[in-house]
Amino acid sequence: MRALANNPTLRGYLFAAPLMVVLAAAVVLPALYNAVLAFWRYDAMRDNWRFVGAANFTALVDAPAFWNALSVTGIWVVGNVALQLALGLAVALALNTVTSFRALYSAVVMVPWVSSFVIVAVVFLWLYHPDLGVLNDVLTRLGLIDQPVAWLASPGLAQFSLILANTWKFFPLVAITLFTGLQAIPRELSEAATIDGAGRWQTLRYVIVPMLAPSIATAVLLSTIWAFNAFTLSIIMTGGGPLRATEVIGLYIYKVAFDSFDFGLAAAASMVLFVLILAVTLVYLRVADPARGRRG
Amino acid sequence: MSGPRLAHLMAHLTLVATTVFVLFPYAWMVVTSIKPVADVVSFPIIWWPARPTLDNYAAILADPRFLRSLFNSAVVAIAVTGLSLALSIPAAYGLTRLARRGSRPMLIGILASQFFPPMVFFVPFYIILQTVGLLNTLSGLVFAYLSVTLPICTWMIATSLRDIPVEIEEAARIDGCGDIAMIRRIILPIAAPGVVTAGIFAFVLSWQEYIFALLYTTSERAQTAPVLMFYLLGQHQIDYGRLMAAAVLLSIPIAVPFALIQRLYRSGLTDGGIKG
């Protein structure tokens, strides 16, 4: 007892123990359990499990729907990251330039980030509505389209429409991350470049963007992970259609697990996804260690 | 116009355009929610209803399923917030202020546990909740949400504790202050912004969570408001006016706390967070 009272490290662990127990029960064990399940197959008819080795993984390799989900996810991730980065960088540079209303602007920019997915989905569904949607109305009035566009009904367009909605939700974090990075760059640097005769674009290209690289890397990693994980919009707005054109990997796993009750296959697919995300993260830490960037 | 002035103008234009882009969906949601049915279904669009009405709100608030789902959401969000803080405050204190050896890897491990994609938990949570009889209950949802809120809450609070000078604690220690009193009298008041942010984060996340709620609640007994929205969408004739009214009501509990803490959000307290 006395040892406990006099040993702060022991006491510290004691204070952390309840949290660690809950985390073990709610995070670590389920994750390990999932890894085990990936090697078993669930028979919903008989309600039993049997060990199948790597059969789930080979089944994935043979499943066209899995490859479709991967390629849809590829487009989804690249599209989201590119769009969020472009919009986020524009907003961050603008925030860094203005001197008035900055607090107001940045507060407004954050609004989509805290919007719930289901609200984003429901509202964009309404904006995109083919007959009653405000988007078609505005584009018609501007003379840009002759007849209403079915935003979510044609394969290529549906994917783009979802990416736009998802970008709306997630670009704020990219913007704020980059803005924070910009604030750390000494103003003298870009001023010196201007004095040396660099144009606005050259200053951006050769001075600001290289200095901003660690922040950009962080923003890209975050938006990549989020894009991999985000499928609520697909579930609500298109259900993965038309013709599986918006069936990203998360939705595929969801359907395998809870439409087909193929729990083992779903577990295997989620392991593949986990490894994929882990790989992205490790590459990022290798290529763009933010700590090293800041020290350098 | 000179260079810097032009740059300022362009920046303001960009930000005004962004503001419109960001706020328009919400503005349209609110306008639709106060339209009579005839105005909602007209094309070309009626930008502002001749006779704004609160009928949609009255209708959705008269729906017992909606009220039940709001109640469920509130219960879950409050329980998750309370439990998250009750577990993460002592843990953050123990790992940043007491334990010197081995605490850093533990903190990093806690943070890293966020990196599991939610899909990894779909099947195991379902089986676990089914086995212990918590499928389709609010307790089951609380358990699932803790897996998301605990790591980030601990990290946020630990981050804000790091800035408290050790001298304050040493002085209190000499005066005979124990750990519990230390947390209550010294740590909590000073780290209040971090704790409040963490609490609001836990609340907002569990208030709006959708996928776990959809997977693990199958009846009205435990259905949360976002899931009910999904079922409203599935109806044959979607009443968009009523749906937008529900969306507005659902947004308020998020908008208010966010307005209170959005400055904290920008001050870097959420640096370690990767959950949206």
PDB file of C-alpha atoms in Angstrom, chain B residues 128-245:
ATOM      1  CA  ILE B 128     -20.288  -9.477 -29.298  1.00  0.00           C
ATOM      2  CA  LEU B 129     -23.430  -7.393 -28.809  1.00  0.00           C
ATOM      3  CA  GLN B 130     -25.596 -10.309 -29.889  1.00  0.00           C
ATOM      4  CA  THR B 131     -23.801 -12.688 -27.541  1.00  0.00           C
ATOM      5  CA  VAL B 132     -24.168 -10.474 -24.481  1.00  0.00           C
ATOM      6  CA  GLY B 133     -27.723  -9.521 -25.408  1.00  0.00           C
ATOM      7  CA  LEU B 134     -27.009  -5.845 -26.116  1.00  0.00           C
ATOM      8  CA  LEU B 135     -28.002  -5.850 -29.762  1.00  0.00           C
ATOM      9  CA  ASN B 136     -30.773  -3.349 -30.321  1.00  0.00           C
ATOM     10  CA  THR B 137     -30.170  -1.580 -27.016  1.00  0.00           C
ATOM     11  CA  LEU B 138     -28.859   1.875 -26.192  1.00  0.00           C
ATOM     12  CA  SER B 139     -26.164   0.345 -23.944  1.00  0.00           C
ATOM     13  CA  GLY B 140     -24.830  -1.569 -26.935  1.00  0.00           C
ATOM     14  CA  LEU B 141     -24.534   1.668 -28.899  1.00  0.00           C
ATOM     15  CA  VAL B 142     -22.787   3.391 -26.004  1.00  0.00           C
ATOM     16  CA  PHE B 143     -20.245   0.569 -25.918  1.00  0.00           C
ATOM     17  CA  ALA B 144     -19.632   0.871 -29.671  1.00  0.00           C
ATOM     18  CA  TYR B 145     -19.219   4.656 -29.515  1.00  0.00           C
ATOM     19  CA  LEU B 146     -16.742   4.499 -26.645  1.00  0.00           C
ATOM     20  CA  SER B 147     -14.341   2.744 -29.006  1.00  0.00           C
ATOM     21  CA  VAL B 148     -14.251   5.979 -31.011  1.00  0.00           C
ATOM     22  CA  THR B 149     -14.543   8.666 -28.333  1.00  0.00           C
ATOM     23  CA  LEU B 150     -12.169   7.324 -25.673  1.00  0.00           C
ATOM     24  CA  PRO B 151      -8.896   7.544 -27.637  1.00  0.00           C
ATOM     25  CA  ILE B 152      -9.538  11.050 -28.904  1.00  0.00           C
ATOM     26  CA  CYS B 153     -10.865  12.373 -25.579  1.00  0.00           C
ATOM     27  CA  THR B 154      -7.825  11.022 -23.727  1.00  0.00           C
ATOM     28  CA  TRP B 155      -5.528  12.553 -26.293  1.00  0.00           C
ATOM     29  CA  MET B 156      -7.224  15.974 -26.188  1.00  0.00           C
ATOM     30  CA  ILE B 157      -7.158  16.119 -22.400  1.00  0.00           C
ATOM     31  CA  ALA B 158      -3.576  14.853 -22.236  1.00  0.00           C
ATOM     32  CA  THR B 159      -2.576  17.582 -24.708  1.00  0.00           C
ATOM     33  CA  SER B 160      -4.107  20.304 -22.572  1.00  0.00           C
ATOM     34  CA  LEU B 161      -2.583  18.886 -19.376  1.00  0.00           C
ATOM     35  CA  ARG B 162       0.866  19.083 -20.863  1.00  0.00           C
ATOM     36  CA  ASP B 163       0.843  22.873 -20.582  1.00  0.00           C
ATOM     37  CA  ILE B 164       0.186  22.983 -16.848  1.00  0.00           C
ATOM     38  CA  PRO B 165       3.386  23.965 -14.993  1.00  0.00           C
ATOM     39  CA  VAL B 166       4.695  21.229 -12.705  1.00  0.00           C
ATOM     40  CA  GLU B 167       5.356  23.844  -9.980  1.00  0.00           C
ATOM     41  CA  ILE B 168       1.648  24.318  -9.349  1.00  0.00           C
ATOM     42  CA  GLU B 169       1.270  20.624  -8.640  1.00  0.00           C
ATOM     43  CA  GLU B 170       4.403  20.456  -6.520  1.00  0.00           C
ATOM     44  CA  ALA B 171       3.152  23.316  -4.384  1.00  0.00           C
ATOM     45  CA  ALA B 172      -0.210  21.621  -3.940  1.00  0.00           C
ATOM     46  CA  ARG B 173       1.544  18.351  -3.155  1.00  0.00           C
ATOM     47  CA  ILE B 174       3.532  19.999  -0.347  1.00  0.00           C
ATOM     48  CA  ASP B 175       0.276  21.337   1.050  1.00  0.00           C
ATOM     49  CA  GLY B 176      -0.869  17.716   1.321  1.00  0.00           C
ATOM     50  CA  CYS B 177      -3.015  17.532  -1.771  1.00  0.00           C
ATOM     51  CA  GLY B 178      -3.827  13.965  -2.872  1.00  0.00           C
ATOM     52  CA  ASP B 179      -4.430  12.776  -6.418  1.00  0.00           C
ATOM     53  CA  ILE B 180      -8.210  13.071  -6.393  1.00  0.00           C
ATOM     54  CA  ALA B 181      -8.144  16.545  -4.887  1.00  0.00           C
ATOM     55  CA  MET B 182      -5.423  17.454  -7.359  1.00  0.00           C
ATOM     56  CA  ILE B 183      -7.644  16.504 -10.288  1.00  0.00           C
ATOM     57  CA  ARG B 184     -10.650  18.312  -8.860  1.00  0.00           C
ATOM     58  CA  ARG B 185      -9.066  21.489  -7.582  1.00  0.00           C
ATOM     59  CA  ILE B 186      -6.013  22.010  -9.788  1.00  0.00           C
ATOM     60  CA  ILE B 187      -6.140  20.024 -13.001  1.00  0.00           C
ATOM     61  CA  LEU B 188      -9.794  20.348 -14.022  1.00  0.00           C
ATOM     62  CA  PRO B 189     -10.055  24.134 -13.627  1.00  0.00           C
ATOM     63  CA  ILE B 190      -6.847  24.753 -15.563  1.00  0.00           C
ATOM     64  CA  ALA B 191      -7.482  22.150 -18.247  1.00  0.00           C
ATOM     65  CA  ALA B 192     -11.153  23.112 -18.556  1.00  0.00           C
ATOM     66  CA  PRO B 193     -10.983  24.175 -22.241  1.00  0.00           C
ATOM     67  CA  GLY B 194      -9.506  20.820 -23.244  1.00  0.00           C
ATOM     68  CA  VAL B 195     -11.988  18.885 -21.126  1.00  0.00           C
ATOM     69  CA  VAL B 196     -14.945  20.850 -22.498  1.00  0.00           C
ATOM     70  CA  THR B 197     -13.738  20.322 -26.058  1.00  0.00           C
ATOM     71  CA  ALA B 198     -13.323  16.604 -25.454  1.00  0.00           C
ATOM     72  CA  GLY B 199     -16.797  16.388 -23.932  1.00  0.00           C
ATOM     73  CA  ILE B 200     -18.395  18.252 -26.813  1.00  0.00           C
ATOM     74  CA  PHE B 201     -16.520  16.081 -29.263  1.00  0.00           C
ATOM     75  CA  ALA B 202     -17.890  12.937 -27.602  1.00  0.00           C
ATOM     76  CA  PHE B 203     -21.392  14.404 -27.553  1.00  0.00           C
ATOM     77  CA  VAL B 204     -21.395  15.564 -31.174  1.00  0.00           C
ATOM     78  CA  LEU B 205     -19.921  12.309 -32.410  1.00  0.00           C
ATOM     79  CA  SER B 206     -22.456  10.117 -30.666  1.00  0.00           C
ATOM     80  CA  TRP B 207     -25.337  12.455 -31.474  1.00  0.00           C
ATOM     81  CA  GLN B 208     -24.677  12.195 -35.195  1.00  0.00           C
ATOM     82  CA  GLU B 209     -23.215   8.703 -35.544  1.00  0.00           C
ATOM     83  CA  TYR B 210     -24.956   6.716 -38.144  1.00  0.00           C
ATOM     84  CA  ILE B 211     -23.400   3.456 -39.307  1.00  0.00           C
ATOM     85  CA  PHE B 212     -23.110   1.618 -35.983  1.00  0.00           C
ATOM     86  CA  ALA B 213     -26.590   2.827 -35.091  1.00  0.00           C
ATOM     87  CA  LEU B 214     -27.943   1.479 -38.354  1.00  0.00           C
ATOM     88  CA  LEU B 215     -26.213  -1.877 -37.852  1.00  0.00           C
ATOM     89  CA  TYR B 216     -26.944  -2.512 -34.208  1.00  0.00           C
ATOM     90  CA  THR B 217     -30.438  -1.079 -33.730  1.00  0.00           C
ATOM     91  CA  THR B 218     -33.222  -2.722 -35.650  1.00  0.00           C
ATOM     92  CA  SER B 219     -36.355  -1.515 -33.893  1.00  0.00           C
ATOM     93  CA  GLU B 220     -37.766   1.801 -32.717  1.00  0.00           C
ATOM     94  CA  ARG B 221     -36.888   0.837 -29.178  1.00  0.00           C
ATOM     95  CA  ALA B 222     -33.248   1.823 -29.673  1.00  0.00           C
ATOM     96  CA  GLN B 223     -33.289   3.691 -32.970  1.00  0.00           C
ATOM     97  CA  THR B 224     -31.455   7.021 -32.928  1.00  0.00           C
ATOM     98  CA  ALA B 225     -32.517  10.091 -34.881  1.00  0.00           C
ATOM     99  CA  PRO B 226     -30.052   9.703 -37.790  1.00  0.00           C
ATOM    100  CA  VAL B 227     -31.302   6.156 -38.372  1.00  0.00           C
ATOM    101  CA  LEU B 228     -34.895   7.332 -38.324  1.00  0.00           C
ATOM    102  CA  MET B 229     -33.955   9.873 -41.024  1.00  0.00           C
ATOM    103  CA  PHE B 230     -32.773   6.959 -43.131  1.00  0.00           C
ATOM    104  CA  TYR B 231     -36.120   5.219 -42.743  1.00  0.00           C
ATOM    105  CA  LEU B 232     -38.024   8.431 -43.512  1.00  0.00           C
ATOM    106  CA  LEU B 233     -36.024   8.555 -46.769  1.00  0.00           C
ATOM    107  CA  GLY B 234     -37.056   5.014 -47.599  1.00  0.00           C
ATOM    108  CA  GLN B 235     -40.751   5.834 -47.586  1.00  0.00           C
ATOM    109  CA  HIS B 236     -42.626   5.800 -50.862  1.00  0.00           C
ATOM    110  CA  GLN B 237     -43.568   9.443 -50.982  1.00  0.00           C
ATOM    111  CA  ILE B 238     -40.704  11.350 -49.419  1.00  0.00           C
ATOM    112  CA  ASP B 239     -41.990  14.524 -47.803  1.00  0.00           C
ATOM    113  CA  TYR B 240     -38.951  16.741 -48.237  1.00  0.00           C
ATOM    114  CA  GLY B 241     -40.420  19.624 -46.265  1.00  0.00           C
ATOM    115  CA  ARG B 242     -40.875  17.415 -43.245  1.00  0.00           C
ATOM    116  CA  LEU B 243     -37.479  15.793 -43.793  1.00  0.00           C
ATOM    117  CA  MET B 244     -35.749  19.183 -43.852  1.00  0.00           C
ATOM    118  CA  ALA B 245     -37.574  20.178 -40.662  1.00  0.00           C
TER     119      ALA B 245
END
